[in-house]
PDB file of C-alpha atoms in Angstrom:
ATOM      1  CA  MET J   4      -7.518   9.451  -8.895  1.00 72.00           C
ATOM      2  CA  ASN J   5      -4.516   7.508  -9.839  1.00 92.00           C
ATOM      3  CA  HIS J   6      -4.854   4.430  -7.765  1.00 97.00           C
ATOM      4  CA  ILE J   7      -8.741   3.993  -7.380  1.00 98.00           C
ATOM      5  CA  VAL J   8     -11.121   2.964 -10.143  1.00 98.00           C
ATOM      6  CA  SER J   9     -14.916   3.509 -10.140  1.00 98.00           C
ATOM      7  CA  LEU J  10     -17.543   0.732 -10.283  1.00 98.00           C
ATOM      8  CA  LYS J  11     -18.636   1.911 -13.694  1.00 98.00           C
ATOM      9  CA  TRP J  12     -15.027   1.815 -15.000  1.00 98.00           C
ATOM     10  CA  LEU J  13     -14.740  -1.827 -13.957  1.00 98.00           C
ATOM     11  CA  LEU J  14     -18.124  -2.643 -15.369  1.00 98.00           C
ATOM     12  CA  ALA J  15     -16.955  -1.369 -18.678  1.00 98.00           C
ATOM     13  CA  ARG J  16     -13.695  -3.208 -18.670  1.00 97.00           C
ATOM     14  CA  MET J  17     -14.297  -6.458 -16.541  1.00 97.00           C
ATOM     15  CA  TYR J  18     -14.359  -8.887 -19.626  1.00 95.00           C
ATOM     16  CA  GLU J  19     -11.041  -7.443 -21.177  1.00 97.00           C
ATOM     17  CA  PRO J  20      -8.423 -10.288 -21.629  1.00 95.00           C
ATOM     18  CA  ASP J  21      -5.669  -8.558 -19.610  1.00 96.00           C
ATOM     19  CA  VAL J  22      -7.850  -7.648 -16.659  1.00 98.00           C
ATOM     20  CA  VAL J  23      -7.600  -9.695 -13.535  1.00 98.00           C
ATOM     21  CA  ILE J  24     -10.076  -9.004 -10.817  1.00 98.00           C
ATOM     22  CA  VAL J  25      -9.278 -10.093  -7.378  1.00 98.00           C
ATOM     23  CA  ASP J  26     -11.643 -10.444  -4.448  1.00 98.00           C
ATOM     24  CA  CYS J  27      -9.680  -9.853  -1.215  1.00 98.00           C
ATOM     25  CA  ARG J  28     -12.707  -9.887   1.191  1.00 98.00           C
ATOM     26  CA  PHE J  29     -11.525 -11.068   4.654  1.00 98.00           C
ATOM     27  CA  LEU J  30     -12.930 -10.715   8.216  1.00 96.00           C
ATOM     28  CA  MET J  31     -10.505 -10.400  11.118  1.00 91.00           C
ATOM     29  CA  GLY J  32     -10.978 -13.335  13.581  1.00 89.00           C
ATOM     30  CA  GLN J  33     -12.952 -15.253  11.032  1.00 95.00           C
ATOM     31  CA  PRO J  34     -10.260 -16.636   8.784  1.00 92.00           C
ATOM     32  CA  ASP J  35     -12.788 -18.678   6.486  1.00 96.00           C
ATOM     33  CA  ALA J  36     -15.481 -15.940   6.091  1.00 97.00           C
ATOM     34  CA  GLY J  37     -13.880 -14.168   3.278  1.00 97.00           C
ATOM     35  CA  ARG J  38     -13.427 -17.294   1.049  1.00 97.00           C
ATOM     36  CA  GLU J  39     -16.900 -18.285   1.946  1.00 98.00           C
ATOM     37  CA  LEU J  40     -18.400 -14.830   0.873  1.00 98.00           C
ATOM     38  CA  TYR J  41     -16.496 -15.266  -2.363  1.00 98.00           C
ATOM     39  CA  GLU J  42     -17.761 -18.773  -3.163  1.00 98.00           C
ATOM     40  CA  ALA J  43     -21.438 -17.480  -2.380  1.00 98.00           C
ATOM     41  CA  SER J  44     -21.216 -14.448  -4.716  1.00 98.00           C
ATOM     42  CA  HIS J  45     -18.555 -12.218  -6.370  1.00 98.00           C
ATOM     43  CA  ILE J  46     -17.803 -10.183  -9.421  1.00 98.00           C
ATOM     44  CA  PRO J  47     -17.997 -12.451 -12.406  1.00 98.00           C
ATOM     45  CA  GLY J  48     -14.502 -13.582 -13.396  1.00 97.00           C
ATOM     46  CA  ALA J  49     -13.060 -12.699 -10.006  1.00 98.00           C
ATOM     47  CA  VAL J  50     -10.209 -14.722  -8.352  1.00 98.00           C
ATOM     48  CA  TYR J  51      -9.744 -14.912  -4.601  1.00 98.00           C
ATOM     49  CA  LEU J  52      -6.608 -14.310  -2.672  1.00 98.00           C
ATOM     50  CA  ASP J  53      -6.743 -14.620   1.017  1.00 98.00           C
ATOM     51  CA  LEU J  54      -5.203 -12.102   3.515  1.00 98.00           C
ATOM     52  CA  GLU J  55      -3.655 -14.844   5.770  1.00 97.00           C
ATOM     53  CA  ARG J  56      -2.997 -17.700   3.395  1.00 97.00           C
ATOM     54  CA  ASP J  57      -1.786 -15.762   0.391  1.00 98.00           C
ATOM     55  CA  LEU J  58      -0.920 -12.173   1.311  1.00 98.00           C
ATOM     56  CA  SER J  59       0.863 -12.835   4.553  1.00 98.00           C
ATOM     57  CA  ALA J  60       3.584 -15.159   6.007  1.00 98.00           C
ATOM     58  CA  PRO J  61       2.985 -17.481   9.076  1.00 97.00           C
ATOM     59  CA  VAL J  62       3.129 -15.662  12.258  1.00 97.00           C
ATOM     60  CA  GLU J  63       6.430 -16.024  14.239  1.00 97.00           C
ATOM     61  CA  GLU J  64       7.908 -14.339  17.216  1.00 97.00           C
ATOM     62  CA  HIS J  65       8.716 -11.234  15.281  1.00 97.00           C
ATOM     63  CA  GLY J  66       7.265  -9.682  12.099  1.00 97.00           C
ATOM     64  CA  GLY J  67       3.756  -8.791  13.483  1.00 97.00           C
ATOM     65  CA  ARG J  68       0.399 -10.505  13.072  1.00 97.00           C
ATOM     66  CA  HIS J  69       0.445 -10.310   9.300  1.00 98.00           C
ATOM     67  CA  PRO J  70       4.089 -10.583   8.295  1.00 98.00           C
ATOM     68  CA  LEU J  71       4.925  -9.844   4.633  1.00 97.00           C
ATOM     69  CA  PRO J  72       4.907 -13.006   2.642  1.00 97.00           C
ATOM     70  CA  ASP J  73       8.074 -14.488   1.294  1.00 97.00           C
ATOM     71  CA  ILE J  74       8.739 -13.017  -2.130  1.00 97.00           C
ATOM     72  CA  PHE J  75       8.767 -16.376  -3.920  1.00 97.00           C
ATOM     73  CA  ASP J  76       5.635 -17.590  -2.163  1.00 97.00           C
ATOM     74  CA  LEU J  77       3.895 -14.451  -3.150  1.00 98.00           C
ATOM     75  CA  THR J  78       5.051 -14.550  -6.711  1.00 98.00           C
ATOM     76  CA  VAL J  79       3.741 -18.250  -6.792  1.00 97.00           C
ATOM     77  CA  ALA J  80       0.290 -17.185  -5.320  1.00 98.00           C
ATOM     78  CA  ILE J  81      -0.359 -14.292  -7.773  1.00 98.00           C
ATOM     79  CA  SER J  82       0.910 -16.302 -10.769  1.00 98.00           C
ATOM     80  CA  ARG J  83      -1.326 -19.299  -9.676  1.00 97.00           C
ATOM     81  CA  VAL J  84      -4.464 -16.902 -10.062  1.00 98.00           C
ATOM     82  CA  GLY J  85      -3.364 -15.635 -13.502  1.00 98.00           C
ATOM     83  CA  ILE J  86      -1.486 -12.402 -12.625  1.00 98.00           C
ATOM     84  CA  SER J  87       1.368 -11.680 -15.106  1.00 98.00           C
ATOM     85  CA  ASN J  88       3.479  -8.712 -15.609  1.00 98.00           C
ATOM     86  CA  GLU J  89       1.177  -7.464 -18.253  1.00 98.00           C
ATOM     87  CA  SER J  90      -2.009  -7.865 -16.183  1.00 98.00           C
ATOM     88  CA  LEU J  91      -4.297  -4.899 -15.231  1.00 98.00           C
ATOM     89  CA  VAL J  92      -5.287  -5.878 -11.651  1.00 98.00           C
ATOM     90  CA  VAL J  93      -8.303  -4.499  -9.916  1.00 98.00           C
ATOM     91  CA  ALA J  94      -8.800  -5.591  -6.257  1.00 98.00           C
ATOM     92  CA  TYR J  95     -11.821  -5.210  -4.121  1.00 98.00           C
ATOM     93  CA  ASP J  96     -13.120  -6.056  -0.667  1.00 98.00           C
ATOM     94  CA  ASP J  97     -16.017  -5.154   1.457  1.00 97.00           C
ATOM     95  CA  GLN J  98     -13.775  -3.695   4.324  1.00 96.00           C
ATOM     96  CA  GLY J  99     -13.387  -0.046   3.037  1.00 97.00           C
ATOM     97  CA  GLY J 100     -10.434  -0.945   0.695  1.00 98.00           C
ATOM     98  CA  MET J 101      -8.219  -2.237   3.531  1.00 98.00           C
ATOM     99  CA  MET J 102      -7.523  -5.822   2.331  1.00 98.00           C
ATOM    100  CA  ALA J 103      -7.647  -4.673  -1.399  1.00 98.00           C
ATOM    101  CA  SER J 104      -4.998  -2.056  -0.504  1.00 98.00           C
ATOM    102  CA  ARG J 105      -2.769  -4.814   1.060  1.00 98.00           C
ATOM    103  CA  LEU J 106      -2.762  -6.683  -2.370  1.00 98.00           C
ATOM    104  CA  TRP J 107      -2.303  -3.069  -4.064  1.00 98.00           C
ATOM    105  CA  TRP J 108       0.894  -2.429  -1.992  1.00 98.00           C
ATOM    106  CA  LEU J 109       2.296  -5.932  -2.498  1.00 98.00           C
ATOM    107  CA  LEU J 110       2.022  -5.829  -6.193  1.00 98.00           C
ATOM    108  CA  LYS J 111       3.641  -2.333  -6.150  1.00 98.00           C
ATOM    109  CA  TYR J 112       6.314  -3.968  -3.965  1.00 98.00           C
ATOM    110  CA  LEU J 113       6.901  -6.652  -6.649  1.00 98.00           C
ATOM    111  CA  GLY J 114       7.256  -3.761  -9.293  1.00 98.00           C
ATOM    112  CA  HIS J 115       3.743  -4.124 -10.806  1.00 98.00           C
ATOM    113  CA  GLU J 116       2.375  -0.766 -11.967  1.00 95.00           C
ATOM    114  CA  GLN J 117      -1.041  -1.635 -13.401  1.00 98.00           C
ATOM    115  CA  VAL J 118      -2.898  -2.345 -10.049  1.00 98.00           C
ATOM    116  CA  PHE J 119      -5.895  -0.587  -8.817  1.00 98.00           C
ATOM    117  CA  VAL J 120      -8.423  -0.603  -5.985  1.00 98.00           C
ATOM    118  CA  LEU J 121     -12.098  -0.630  -6.562  1.00 98.00           C
ATOM    119  CA  ASP J 122     -13.859   2.241  -5.193  1.00 98.00           C
ATOM    120  CA  GLU J 123     -16.696   1.610  -2.540  1.00 97.00           C
ATOM    121  CA  GLY J 124     -16.409  -2.231  -2.566  1.00 97.00           C
ATOM    122  CA  TYR J 125     -18.469  -5.324  -3.258  1.00 98.00           C
ATOM    123  CA  THR J 126     -21.753  -4.358  -1.556  1.00 98.00           C
ATOM    124  CA  ALA J 127     -21.934  -1.047  -3.535  1.00 98.00           C
ATOM    125  CA  TRP J 128     -21.305  -3.143  -6.607  1.00 98.00           C
ATOM    126  CA  VAL J 129     -24.408  -5.362  -5.730  1.00 98.00           C
ATOM    127  CA  ASP J 130     -26.493  -2.115  -4.820  1.00 98.00           C
ATOM    128  CA  ALA J 131     -25.766  -0.727  -8.194  1.00 98.00           C
ATOM    129  CA  GLY J 132     -27.410  -3.857  -9.820  1.00 98.00           C
ATOM    130  CA  PHE J 133     -24.191  -4.935 -11.503  1.00 98.00           C
ATOM    131  CA  PRO J 134     -23.588  -8.689 -12.244  1.00 98.00           C
ATOM    132  CA  THR J 135     -22.583 -11.218  -9.771  1.00 98.00           C
ATOM    133  CA  SER J 136     -21.689 -14.897  -9.862  1.00 98.00           C
ATOM    134  CA  SER J 137     -21.057 -17.875  -7.799  1.00 98.00           C
ATOM    135  CA  GLN J 138     -19.164 -19.717 -10.528  1.00 97.00           C
ATOM    136  CA  GLN J 139     -15.562 -19.725 -10.022  1.00 93.00           C
ATOM    137  CA  LYS J 140     -13.007 -18.942 -12.714  1.00 88.00           C
ATOM    138  CA  THR J 141     -11.145 -21.766 -14.041  1.00 92.00           C
ATOM    139  CA  LEU J 142      -7.497 -20.701 -13.068  1.00 93.00           C
ATOM    140  CA  ILE J 143      -4.921 -20.443 -15.869  1.00 93.00           C
ATOM    141  CA  PRO J 144      -1.557 -19.867 -14.257  1.00 96.00           C
ATOM    142  CA  ALA J 145       0.496 -16.941 -15.452  1.00 97.00           C
ATOM    143  CA  ARG J 146       4.270 -16.250 -15.163  1.00 96.00           C
ATOM    144  CA  TYR J 147       5.252 -13.322 -12.969  1.00 97.00           C
ATOM    145  CA  LEU J 148       8.594 -11.924 -12.593  1.00 97.00           C
ATOM    146  CA  ALA J 149       9.247  -9.669  -9.547  1.00 97.00           C
ATOM    147  CA  THR J 150      11.327  -6.600  -9.333  1.00 98.00           C
ATOM    148  CA  VAL J 151      11.128  -5.949  -5.731  1.00 98.00           C
ATOM    149  CA  GLN J 152      10.942  -2.380  -4.698  1.00 98.00           C
ATOM    150  CA  HIS J 153      12.991  -2.420  -1.519  1.00 97.00           C
ATOM    151  CA  ASN J 154      12.647   1.507  -0.940  1.00 97.00           C
ATOM    152  CA  MET J 155       8.944   0.944  -0.329  1.00 98.00           C
ATOM    153  CA  LEU J 156       9.646  -0.885   2.998  1.00 98.00           C
ATOM    154  CA  VAL J 157      11.204   0.090   6.253  1.00 98.00           C
ATOM    155  CA  GLU J 158      12.208  -2.402   8.985  1.00 97.00           C
ATOM    156  CA  MET J 159      11.897  -2.168  12.859  1.00 98.00           C
ATOM    157  CA  ASP J 160      15.599  -1.377  13.454  1.00 98.00           C
ATOM    158  CA  GLU J 161      15.531   1.583  10.948  1.00 98.00           C
ATOM    159  CA  VAL J 162      12.278   2.884  12.538  1.00 98.00           C
ATOM    160  CA  LYS J 163      14.028   2.926  15.776  1.00 97.00           C
ATOM    161  CA  GLU J 164      17.014   4.786  14.427  1.00 97.00           C
ATOM    162  CA  LEU J 165      14.863   7.453  12.779  1.00 96.00           C
ATOM    163  CA  LEU J 166      12.892   8.216  15.942  1.00 95.00           C
ATOM    164  CA  GLY J 167      12.871  11.894  16.632  1.00 91.00           C
ATOM    165  CA  GLN J 168      14.641  12.992  13.328  1.00 93.00           C
ATOM    166  CA  ASP J 169      13.095  16.202  12.174  1.00 90.00           C
ATOM    167  CA  ARG J 170      12.499  15.286   8.417  1.00 92.00           C
ATOM    168  CA  VAL J 171      10.891  12.045   9.279  1.00 96.00           C
ATOM    169  CA  THR J 172       7.146  11.727  10.195  1.00 96.00           C
ATOM    170  CA  ILE J 173       5.780   8.395  11.580  1.00 97.00           C
ATOM    171  CA  ILE J 174       2.009   7.936  10.939  1.00 98.00           C
ATOM    172  CA  ASP J 175      -0.147   5.633  13.043  1.00 98.00           C
ATOM    173  CA  SER J 176      -3.103   4.651  10.891  1.00 98.00           C
ATOM    174  CA  ARG J 177      -5.214   3.030  13.617  1.00 98.00           C
ATOM    175  CA  GLU J 178      -8.292   4.552  15.273  1.00 98.00           C
ATOM    176  CA  GLY J 179      -7.547   7.227  17.890  1.00 97.00           C
ATOM    177  CA  PRO J 180      -8.362   5.254  21.169  1.00 97.00           C
ATOM    178  CA  ARG J 181      -5.873   2.463  20.070  1.00 98.00           C
ATOM    179  CA  TYR J 182      -3.180   5.103  19.059  1.00 98.00           C
ATOM    180  CA  ARG J 183      -3.555   6.917  22.556  1.00 97.00           C
ATOM    181  CA  GLY J 184      -3.311   3.621  24.342  1.00 97.00           C
ATOM    182  CA  GLU J 185      -6.822   3.751  25.816  1.00 97.00           C
ATOM    183  CA  VAL J 186      -7.868   0.410  24.302  1.00 97.00           C
ATOM    184  CA  GLU J 187      -5.972  -2.469  22.714  1.00 97.00           C
ATOM    185  CA  PRO J 188      -8.382  -5.208  21.403  1.00 95.00           C
ATOM    186  CA  MET J 189      -5.742  -6.907  19.181  1.00 94.00           C
ATOM    187  CA  ASP J 190      -2.194  -6.632  20.656  1.00 96.00           C
ATOM    188  CA  LYS J 191      -0.486  -7.415  24.004  1.00 96.00           C
ATOM    189  CA  VAL J 192       0.490  -3.898  24.752  1.00 97.00           C
ATOM    190  CA  ALA J 193      -1.349  -0.611  24.236  1.00 98.00           C
ATOM    191  CA  GLY J 194       0.112   2.612  22.869  1.00 98.00           C
ATOM    192  CA  HIS J 195       2.033   3.870  19.896  1.00 98.00           C
ATOM    193  CA  ILE J 196       5.455   4.425  18.570  1.00 98.00           C
ATOM    194  CA  PRO J 197       7.020   7.503  20.202  1.00 97.00           C
ATOM    195  CA  GLY J 198       6.735  10.525  18.114  1.00 96.00           C
ATOM    196  CA  ALA J 199       4.040   9.108  15.722  1.00 97.00           C
ATOM    197  CA  ILE J 200       1.076  11.185  14.786  1.00 97.00           C
ATOM    198  CA  ASN J 201      -2.354   9.747  14.320  1.00 97.00           C
ATOM    199  CA  ARG J 202      -4.196   9.627  10.925  1.00 97.00           C
ATOM    200  CA  PHE J 203      -6.966   7.109  11.146  1.00 98.00           C
ATOM    201  CA  TRP J 204      -7.104   5.318   7.724  1.00 98.00           C
ATOM    202  CA  LYS J 205     -10.924   5.463   7.473  1.00 98.00           C
ATOM    203  CA  ASP J 206     -10.844   9.265   7.559  1.00 98.00           C
ATOM    204  CA  GLY J 207      -9.772   8.826   3.878  1.00 98.00           C
ATOM    205  CA  LEU J 208     -13.245   7.643   3.047  1.00 98.00           C
ATOM    206  CA  SER J 209     -16.375   9.699   2.594  1.00 97.00           C
ATOM    207  CA  ASP J 210     -19.578   8.816   4.474  1.00 94.00           C
ATOM    208  CA  ASN J 211     -20.757   6.561   1.960  1.00 92.00           C
ATOM    209  CA  GLY J 212     -17.635   4.570   1.780  1.00 94.00           C
ATOM    210  CA  ALA J 213     -16.122   6.142  -1.339  1.00 97.00           C
ATOM    211  CA  TRP J 214     -12.543   7.204  -1.408  1.00 98.00           C
ATOM    212  CA  LYS J 215     -11.936  10.917  -0.944  1.00 97.00           C
ATOM    213  CA  GLY J 216     -10.350  12.791  -3.969  1.00 96.00           C
ATOM    214  CA  ALA J 217      -6.766  14.041  -4.035  1.00 96.00           C
ATOM    215  CA  ASP J 218      -7.735  17.615  -2.656  1.00 97.00           C
ATOM    216  CA  ALA J 219      -9.515  16.011   0.465  1.00 97.00           C
ATOM    217  CA  GLN J 220      -6.662  13.713   0.981  1.00 97.00           C
ATOM    218  CA  SER J 221      -4.262  16.724   0.796  1.00 97.00           C
ATOM    219  CA  GLU J 222      -6.330  18.455   3.497  1.00 97.00           C
ATOM    220  CA  ARG J 223      -5.826  15.353   5.754  1.00 97.00           C
ATOM    221  CA  PHE J 224      -2.087  15.720   5.502  1.00 97.00           C
ATOM    222  CA  ALA J 225      -1.725  19.481   5.173  1.00 96.00           C
ATOM    223  CA  ASP J 226       0.547  19.714   8.168  1.00 94.00           C
ATOM    224  CA  LEU J 227       3.175  17.280   6.796  1.00 95.00           C
ATOM    225  CA  ASP J 228       6.316  18.236   5.071  1.00 93.00           C
ATOM    226  CA  ARG J 229       6.078  17.242   1.309  1.00 92.00           C
ATOM    227  CA  ASP J 230       9.789  16.926   1.019  1.00 92.00           C
ATOM    228  CA  GLY J 231      10.172  14.861   4.261  1.00 94.00           C
ATOM    229  CA  GLU J 232      10.073  11.233   4.727  1.00 97.00           C
ATOM    230  CA  LEU J 233       7.007   9.313   5.822  1.00 98.00           C
ATOM    231  CA  ILE J 234       6.760   6.121   7.609  1.00 98.00           C
ATOM    232  CA  VAL J 235       3.164   4.463   7.806  1.00 98.00           C
ATOM    233  CA  TYR J 236       2.130   1.738  10.165  1.00 98.00           C
ATOM    234  CA  CYS J 237      -0.889   0.340  11.805  1.00 98.00           C
ATOM    235  CA  GLY J 238      -1.496  -2.713  14.019  1.00 98.00           C
ATOM    236  CA  SER J 239      -0.295  -5.544  11.546  1.00 98.00           C
ATOM    237  CA  GLY J 240       0.663  -3.685   8.308  1.00 98.00           C
ATOM    238  CA  VAL J 241      -2.695  -3.989   6.685  1.00 98.00           C
ATOM    239  CA  SER J 242      -4.737  -0.767   7.384  1.00 98.00           C
ATOM    240  CA  ALA J 243      -1.623   1.315   6.864  1.00 98.00           C
ATOM    241  CA  THR J 244      -1.913   0.633   3.173  1.00 98.00           C
ATOM    242  CA  PRO J 245      -5.020   2.631   2.468  1.00 98.00           C
ATOM    243  CA  ASN J 246      -3.223   5.599   3.981  1.00 98.00           C
ATOM    244  CA  ILE J 247      -0.323   5.018   1.742  1.00 98.00           C
ATOM    245  CA  ILE J 248      -2.642   5.214  -1.335  1.00 98.00           C
ATOM    246  CA  ALA J 249      -4.096   8.312   0.157  1.00 98.00           C
ATOM    247  CA  LEU J 250      -0.768   9.889   0.624  1.00 98.00           C
ATOM    248  CA  GLN J 251       0.159   9.161  -2.822  1.00 97.00           C
ATOM    249  CA  GLU J 252      -3.020  10.432  -4.214  1.00 97.00           C
ATOM    250  CA  ALA J 253      -2.156  13.720  -2.227  1.00 97.00           C
ATOM    251  CA  GLY J 254       1.110  14.074  -3.908  1.00 96.00           C
ATOM    252  CA  PHE J 255       3.418  12.687  -1.240  1.00 96.00           C
ATOM    253  CA  SER J 256       6.450  10.563  -2.949  1.00 94.00           C
ATOM    254  CA  LYS J 257       8.520   9.593   0.059  1.00 96.00           C
ATOM    255  CA  VAL J 258       6.317   7.138   1.694  1.00 98.00           C
ATOM    256  CA  ARG J 259       7.322   3.888   3.152  1.00 98.00           C
ATOM    257  CA  LEU J 260       5.548   1.032   5.017  1.00 98.00           C
ATOM    258  CA  TYR J 261       6.593  -0.390   8.288  1.00 98.00           C
ATOM    259  CA  ALA J 262       5.085  -3.852   7.465  1.00 98.00           C
ATOM    260  CA  GLY J 263       5.560  -5.481  10.859  1.00 98.00           C
ATOM    261  CA  SER J 264       3.865  -2.336  12.493  1.00 98.00           C
ATOM    262  CA  TRP J 265       2.802  -2.112  16.050  1.00 98.00           C
ATOM    263  CA  SER J 266       2.494  -5.927  16.554  1.00 98.00           C
ATOM    264  CA  ASP J 267       6.033  -6.260  15.438  1.00 98.00           C
ATOM    265  CA  TRP J 268       7.228  -3.205  17.444  1.00 98.00           C
ATOM    266  CA  ILE J 269       5.967  -4.541  20.778  1.00 98.00           C
ATOM    267  CA  SER J 270       7.586  -7.968  19.970  1.00 98.00           C
ATOM    268  CA  TYR J 271      10.825  -6.435  21.122  1.00 98.00           C
ATOM    269  CA  SER J 272      10.606  -5.832  24.914  1.00 97.00           C
ATOM    270  CA  GLU J 273      13.121  -3.155  24.806  1.00 97.00           C
ATOM    271  CA  ASN J 274      11.252  -0.842  22.375  1.00 98.00           C
ATOM    272  CA  PRO J 275       9.783   2.263  23.946  1.00 97.00           C
ATOM    273  CA  VAL J 276       5.965   2.778  23.929  1.00 98.00           C
ATOM    274  CA  ALA J 277       4.221   6.134  24.147  1.00 97.00           C
ATOM    275  CA  VAL J 278       0.468   6.757  25.255  1.00 97.00           C
ATOM    276  CA  GLY J 279      -1.720   9.754  24.998  1.00 96.00           C
ATOM    277  CA  ASP J 280      -1.620  12.394  22.231  1.00 91.00           C
ATOM    278  CA  GLU J 281       1.726  13.527  20.833  1.00 84.00           C
ATOM    279  CA  GLU J 282       0.944  17.284  21.173  1.00 63.00           C
ATOM    280  CA  GLY J 283       2.602  17.754  24.294  1.00 44.00           C
ATOM    281  CA  LYS J 284       0.593  15.173  26.299  1.00 44.00           C
ATOM    282  CA  LYS J 285       2.507  11.993  25.731  1.00 37.00           C
ATOM    283  CA  HIS J 286       4.660  10.121  28.163  1.00 38.00           C
ATOM    284  CA  VAL J 287       6.858   7.285  27.515  1.00 40.00           C
ATOM    285  CA  LYS J 288       7.003   4.077  29.473  1.00 40.00           C
TER     286      LYS J 288
END
């Protein structure tokens, strides 16, 4: 796989000087839990980046529940933990790769190529008997120069303009009941962006939590136009990122993130909302 590395791969390289291991564990609704888990035990030498403090901007009226961080602030955050343009970054979490994928996407957005997500996550690392530590690494700041890849991102206005276009597929990464508008535990309005199809991000993982290979990912998206444009979203722009990795593993190249996602979309009261399945069953309100 191009963007995922195995536990044994990291074990063999974890002490190489250019490798930066980043712990991204975070529990929604428990903003301090990830940091506390990191302080108690982590992969030796790992640094910690927090989803809400480091990998998101403060919440405002628009932009969703996890707005993209300011480019300068993000560059400062990753430089502070020792990530330079030459670093090989391996991100991990214990949430199926969702938080690690957010960092993966952000670094790619800054123009960084050598960034990977650790397969299976921290619990699998511990269960394998690999080393852990509670000692925090002394941070030696690095210098990172961003080359922002604006083509990876799509804003709300453009999503709205592209609704209904034949060569554009909008992919909702949330679980089926949230996509269909049957439940909504996080946001004020239930439903999905009209015309979006549903591909739950966790379907990219095997039963044991390992990432599926390229062939299996291709099967998940077999009905999609490989030459068409794909726009991926979720609730707040976090769980969409594992689907972006899966799509790239499957060979899709025209993939963009709607970072504000559903929580941004519904912050504009005039935006249309669909419920139900898109296969002839939806209605728009």
